[in-house]
XYZ file of C-alpha atoms in Angstrom:
336
model
C -68.201 -86.107 -41.960
C -64.478 -85.194 -41.660
C -63.545 -82.099 -39.654
C -62.223 -79.161 -41.648
C -60.460 -76.274 -39.974
C -62.035 -72.914 -40.307
C -60.150 -69.950 -41.690
C -58.930 -68.584 -38.347
C -57.854 -72.033 -37.197
C -55.881 -72.491 -40.420
C -53.940 -69.338 -39.664
C -53.134 -70.507 -36.169
C -51.953 -73.920 -37.377
C -49.867 -72.259 -40.068
C -48.206 -69.915 -37.578
C -47.426 -72.782 -35.216
C -45.926 -74.809 -38.062
C -43.882 -71.800 -39.149
C -42.665 -71.272 -35.595
C -41.597 -74.922 -35.319
C -39.737 -74.735 -38.615
C -38.062 -71.456 -37.580
C -37.045 -72.950 -34.229
C -35.568 -76.030 -35.864
C -33.781 -73.855 -38.384
C -32.390 -71.613 -35.639
C -31.155 -74.610 -33.663
C -29.480 -75.968 -36.781
C -27.875 -72.583 -37.537
C -26.781 -72.223 -33.923
C -25.244 -75.685 -33.952
C -23.389 -74.991 -37.164
C -22.150 -71.668 -35.793
C -20.872 -73.212 -32.552
C -19.378 -76.271 -34.238
C -15.612 -76.395 -34.031
C -13.426 -77.011 -37.054
C -11.373 -80.183 -37.311
C -8.256 -80.051 -35.111
C -9.788 -78.024 -32.253
C -11.351 -79.538 -29.109
C -13.073 -77.914 -26.148
C -14.211 -78.527 -22.606
C -16.034 -76.718 -19.842
C -14.113 -75.255 -16.931
C -13.772 -72.189 -14.777
C -11.193 -69.450 -14.280
C -8.835 -70.268 -11.397
C -5.652 -68.875 -9.865
C -2.938 -70.317 -7.672
C -3.124 -69.620 -3.949
C -0.313 -68.136 -1.851
C -0.328 -68.182 1.948
C 1.153 -65.366 4.030
C 2.409 -67.258 7.085
C 4.489 -66.718 10.224
C 7.856 -68.455 10.552
C 7.605 -68.738 14.335
C 4.879 -68.475 16.983
C 4.142 -64.779 17.468
C 1.084 -62.730 18.354
C -0.640 -60.781 15.578
C -0.300 -57.062 16.212
C -2.179 -55.733 13.179
C -3.555 -56.871 9.825
C -3.434 -54.146 7.208
C -5.712 -55.628 4.522
C -9.197 -57.089 4.236
C -10.687 -59.816 2.092
C -11.006 -58.612 -1.484
C -8.152 -56.094 -1.300
C -5.669 -56.052 -4.168
C -2.050 -56.374 -2.986
C 1.326 -56.102 -4.691
C 4.598 -58.017 -4.139
C 6.466 -56.724 -1.095
C 3.459 -54.870 0.313
C 3.251 -55.120 4.114
C 0.034 -56.949 4.982
C 0.537 -58.210 8.549
C 2.687 -57.116 11.483
C 3.435 -59.491 14.359
C 4.362 -58.511 17.911
C 8.174 -58.443 18.317
C 8.499 -57.034 21.844
C 10.331 -60.121 23.149
C 12.569 -60.278 20.101
C 13.474 -56.601 20.410
C 14.546 -57.192 24.028
C 16.723 -60.078 22.877
C 18.186 -57.883 20.151
C 19.081 -55.161 22.670
C 20.841 -57.781 24.796
C 22.698 -59.139 21.763
C 23.823 -55.645 20.729
C 25.068 -55.026 24.289
C 27.038 -58.273 24.066
C 28.584 -57.077 20.791
C 29.645 -53.823 22.461
C 31.148 -55.709 25.413
C 33.183 -58.017 23.180
C 34.379 -55.018 21.180
C 35.676 -53.437 24.410
C 37.381 -56.716 25.273
C 38.991 -56.712 21.839
C 40.217 -53.135 22.319
C 41.778 -54.116 25.662
C 43.511 -57.097 24.015
C 44.839 -54.900 21.215
C 46.201 -52.365 23.727
C 47.824 -55.217 25.684
C 49.591 -56.438 22.565
C 50.958 -52.963 21.854
C 52.205 -52.747 25.437
C 53.778 -56.228 25.320
C 55.591 -55.438 22.098
C 57.026 -52.259 23.629
C 58.168 -54.226 26.674
C 59.799 -56.841 24.439
C 61.726 -54.139 22.622
C 62.947 -52.695 25.932
C 63.809 -56.143 27.324
C 65.752 -56.998 24.157
C 67.781 -53.800 24.475
C 68.530 -54.552 28.116
C 69.620 -58.135 27.333
C 71.997 -56.865 24.609
C 73.430 -54.309 27.027
C 73.903 -56.922 29.754
C 75.701 -59.236 27.309
C 78.127 -56.504 26.287
C 78.829 -55.717 29.933
C 79.474 -59.382 30.712
C 81.770 -59.629 27.661
C 83.821 -56.665 28.942
C 83.829 -58.025 32.479
C 81.845 -55.020 33.674
C 78.613 -56.905 34.415
C 77.503 -60.048 36.218
C 76.187 -63.224 34.608
C 73.337 -63.211 37.114
C 72.122 -59.842 35.849
C 72.235 -61.175 32.267
C 70.241 -64.256 33.271
C 67.593 -62.059 34.903
C 67.285 -59.890 31.777
C 66.962 -62.928 29.507
C 64.322 -64.430 31.781
C 62.327 -61.191 31.722
C 62.513 -61.168 27.910
C 61.149 -64.729 27.707
C 58.356 -63.856 30.131
C 57.404 -60.786 28.125
C 57.348 -62.797 24.888
C 55.100 -65.385 26.543
C 52.815 -62.583 27.685
C 52.645 -61.332 24.093
C 51.641 -64.785 22.847
C 48.935 -64.913 25.519
C 47.683 -61.438 24.540
C 47.571 -62.432 20.854
C 45.548 -65.553 21.754
C 43.178 -63.360 23.763
C 42.872 -61.036 20.779
C 41.963 -63.941 18.481
C 39.385 -65.207 20.983
C 37.878 -61.730 21.248
C 37.610 -61.471 17.469
C 35.786 -64.791 17.338
C 33.475 -63.713 20.164
C 32.624 -60.534 18.244
C 31.724 -62.557 15.145
C 29.503 -64.850 17.215
C 27.844 -61.883 18.941
C 27.245 -60.104 15.637
C 25.827 -63.273 14.085
C 23.478 -63.681 17.051
C 22.305 -60.074 16.735
C 21.854 -60.486 12.962
C 19.805 -63.647 13.507
C 17.490 -61.869 15.939
C 17.182 -58.920 13.547
C 16.216 -61.347 10.769
C 13.535 -62.836 13.034
C 12.213 -59.326 13.670
C 12.202 -58.591 9.938
C 10.354 -61.863 9.289
C 7.656 -60.726 11.725
C 6.650 -58.124 9.133
C 4.696 -60.237 6.654
C 4.626 -59.093 3.037
C 2.636 -60.231 0.042
C 4.703 -62.590 -2.127
C 2.576 -62.002 -5.233
C 0.303 -59.616 -7.066
C -3.146 -60.765 -6.121
C -6.344 -60.377 -4.170
C -6.869 -61.358 -0.538
C -9.125 -64.415 -0.580
C -9.230 -65.299 3.131
C -8.302 -63.410 6.288
C -7.432 -66.281 8.613
C -6.323 -64.416 11.754
C -7.181 -61.342 13.768
C -5.110 -59.012 16.005
C -4.339 -60.638 19.342
C -4.235 -64.202 18.028
C -1.008 -66.217 18.255
C 0.041 -67.856 14.998
C 1.668 -71.274 15.096
C 4.945 -71.790 13.202
C 3.964 -71.799 9.553
C 0.429 -70.731 10.444
C -1.180 -68.638 7.676
C -2.613 -65.212 8.426
C -3.885 -64.591 4.881
C -4.528 -66.530 1.700
C -3.948 -64.564 -1.509
C -5.024 -65.370 -5.043
C -2.027 -64.996 -7.342
C -3.661 -63.080 -10.186
C -0.564 -63.400 -12.361
C -0.886 -67.199 -12.329
C -4.332 -67.680 -13.884
C -5.545 -70.801 -15.646
C -8.530 -72.957 -16.579
C -8.751 -76.717 -16.210
C -10.847 -78.640 -18.704
C -11.495 -82.370 -18.962
C -11.192 -84.236 -22.241
C -11.700 -87.874 -23.269
C -8.643 -89.983 -23.958
C -8.884 -89.807 -27.759
C -8.677 -85.987 -27.590
C -6.251 -85.631 -24.675
C -3.763 -88.025 -26.281
C -3.406 -85.657 -29.258
C -2.586 -82.585 -27.164
C 1.023 -81.488 -26.780
C 2.419 -79.319 -23.984
C 2.579 -75.722 -25.173
C -0.281 -76.143 -27.647
C -2.205 -72.974 -28.460
C -5.436 -72.458 -26.503
C -8.328 -70.026 -26.058
C -10.395 -69.340 -22.939
C -13.863 -67.786 -22.929
C -16.185 -66.773 -20.098
C -19.886 -67.607 -20.165
C -20.863 -63.967 -19.710
C -18.776 -62.875 -22.742
C -18.507 -65.862 -25.110
C -17.555 -63.762 -28.145
C -14.315 -62.513 -26.579
C -11.487 -64.901 -25.782
C -8.225 -64.957 -23.872
C -5.168 -66.550 -25.489
C -3.414 -69.284 -23.550
C -1.375 -72.455 -23.865
C -1.418 -76.008 -22.530
C 0.868 -76.233 -19.492
C -0.157 -79.666 -18.192
C -1.933 -82.856 -19.280
C -2.707 -85.351 -16.539
C -1.078 -88.765 -17.046
C -3.992 -90.450 -15.258
C -7.673 -90.619 -16.117
C -10.256 -89.416 -13.622
C -13.930 -88.581 -13.271
C -14.952 -85.082 -14.311
C -15.621 -82.849 -11.251
C -19.323 -82.429 -10.543
C -19.231 -78.630 -10.962
C -18.087 -78.878 -14.587
C -20.338 -81.313 -16.395
C -23.724 -82.990 -16.175
C -24.140 -86.242 -14.280
C -23.929 -88.295 -17.464
C -20.654 -86.614 -18.369
C -19.257 -87.081 -14.870
C -19.589 -90.813 -15.237
C -17.036 -90.794 -18.053
C -13.312 -91.085 -17.478
C -11.428 -88.059 -18.764
C -7.997 -86.441 -18.552
C -7.386 -83.093 -16.870
C -5.832 -80.453 -19.131
C -4.539 -77.156 -17.748
C -4.760 -74.048 -19.937
C -2.435 -71.326 -18.686
C -2.917 -67.605 -19.312
C 0.426 -65.881 -20.107
C 1.794 -64.119 -17.042
C 2.247 -60.747 -18.753
C -1.354 -60.799 -19.984
C -2.769 -61.754 -16.581
C -0.652 -59.071 -14.926
C -2.141 -56.467 -17.267
C -5.687 -57.266 -16.157
C -5.265 -58.098 -12.447
C -7.953 -55.616 -11.417
C -10.532 -57.254 -13.698
C -9.780 -60.949 -13.167
C -12.465 -62.833 -11.231
C -11.845 -66.463 -10.345
C -14.608 -69.028 -10.261
C -16.251 -67.735 -13.448
C -17.515 -70.543 -15.663
C -16.380 -70.761 -19.232
C -15.067 -72.924 -22.042
C -11.491 -73.778 -22.943
C -10.439 -74.561 -26.514
C -7.232 -76.322 -27.577
C -5.583 -76.924 -30.927
C -4.745 -80.598 -31.305
C -3.647 -79.772 -34.850
C -1.216 -76.803 -34.963
C -2.388 -76.001 -38.499
C -6.057 -75.704 -37.549
C -7.609 -72.235 -37.864
C -9.555 -70.639 -35.045
C -13.191 -69.931 -35.891
C -14.130 -66.264 -36.224
C -15.799 -66.141 -32.796
C -12.468 -67.063 -31.143
C -10.377 -64.535 -33.059
C -11.518 -61.573 -30.956
C -8.746 -62.022 -28.388
C -7.649 -59.894 -25.451
C -4.002 -58.795 -25.682
C -1.524 -57.309 -23.236
C -1.163 -54.247 -25.480
C -4.876 -53.404 -25.383
C -6.143 -50.959 -22.796
C -8.139 -52.680 -19.999
C -11.749 -51.559 -19.885
């Protein structure tokens, strides 16, 4: 005799069937809602920012580091000071050399003034001796002596002028040397090149940095982007400068406007942190979606790199963004 469900069992089966139908309907509605219109493609990625190293130009000992990991820094802000004791001693010596060459120059200038006065006197005496010889009141020997003294004085003037020129050149060299040392001292005060957040503190006071050795690594929060990976048929349709949108997983209904700044000319495997294993086995092209600098600069205190999200790109300029991507963050809006 066939089994027939009792009343209570019928209710349970009916509820289960209703739940299954509702679940399927929800999945269908969800899929339709998340479906992208023709002309728009998307890919998974994460928010990233360019890195900037704060490094020493020459080997010097770290005197103090003024920031910690996570601190927000601005362009020109002093973040590290290196020990310049040796350089300051060299600068004092160079400045003393400048002073010495300036004294030498002053002596040469005074010598020239003196030589010119002596030439004037010797010229007068030669003219007088010539007149005396012409009148028969003076000797030729006395005239010859006066003329010889005039030539000697003129030679001394030429020597003094050469000394003056040498002294001027020595002053320029000494000043250049002092300026070079001062520049090295200035370079020992390391400043942030960008607006960003300290990602790594790579040195501590007392350590000696090698030439070009970084003391800090800073995230440039005005150069923010997302890299997504698209198959060839989609990547080939993207143009540089194409309009884009970026969303974060924790706030998918709010997007950030952007644009395509780079499309890789070579195919590659998708990085393991972006897609599933099956997706990673496919060859794709890397596409970089750049956030406008003025917009990123407006929200530097809120930007967090490494956050997962989705990037959307218009492959058709005439395509319309779906409603969920029209709630965009703008530079004019107040950060909150």
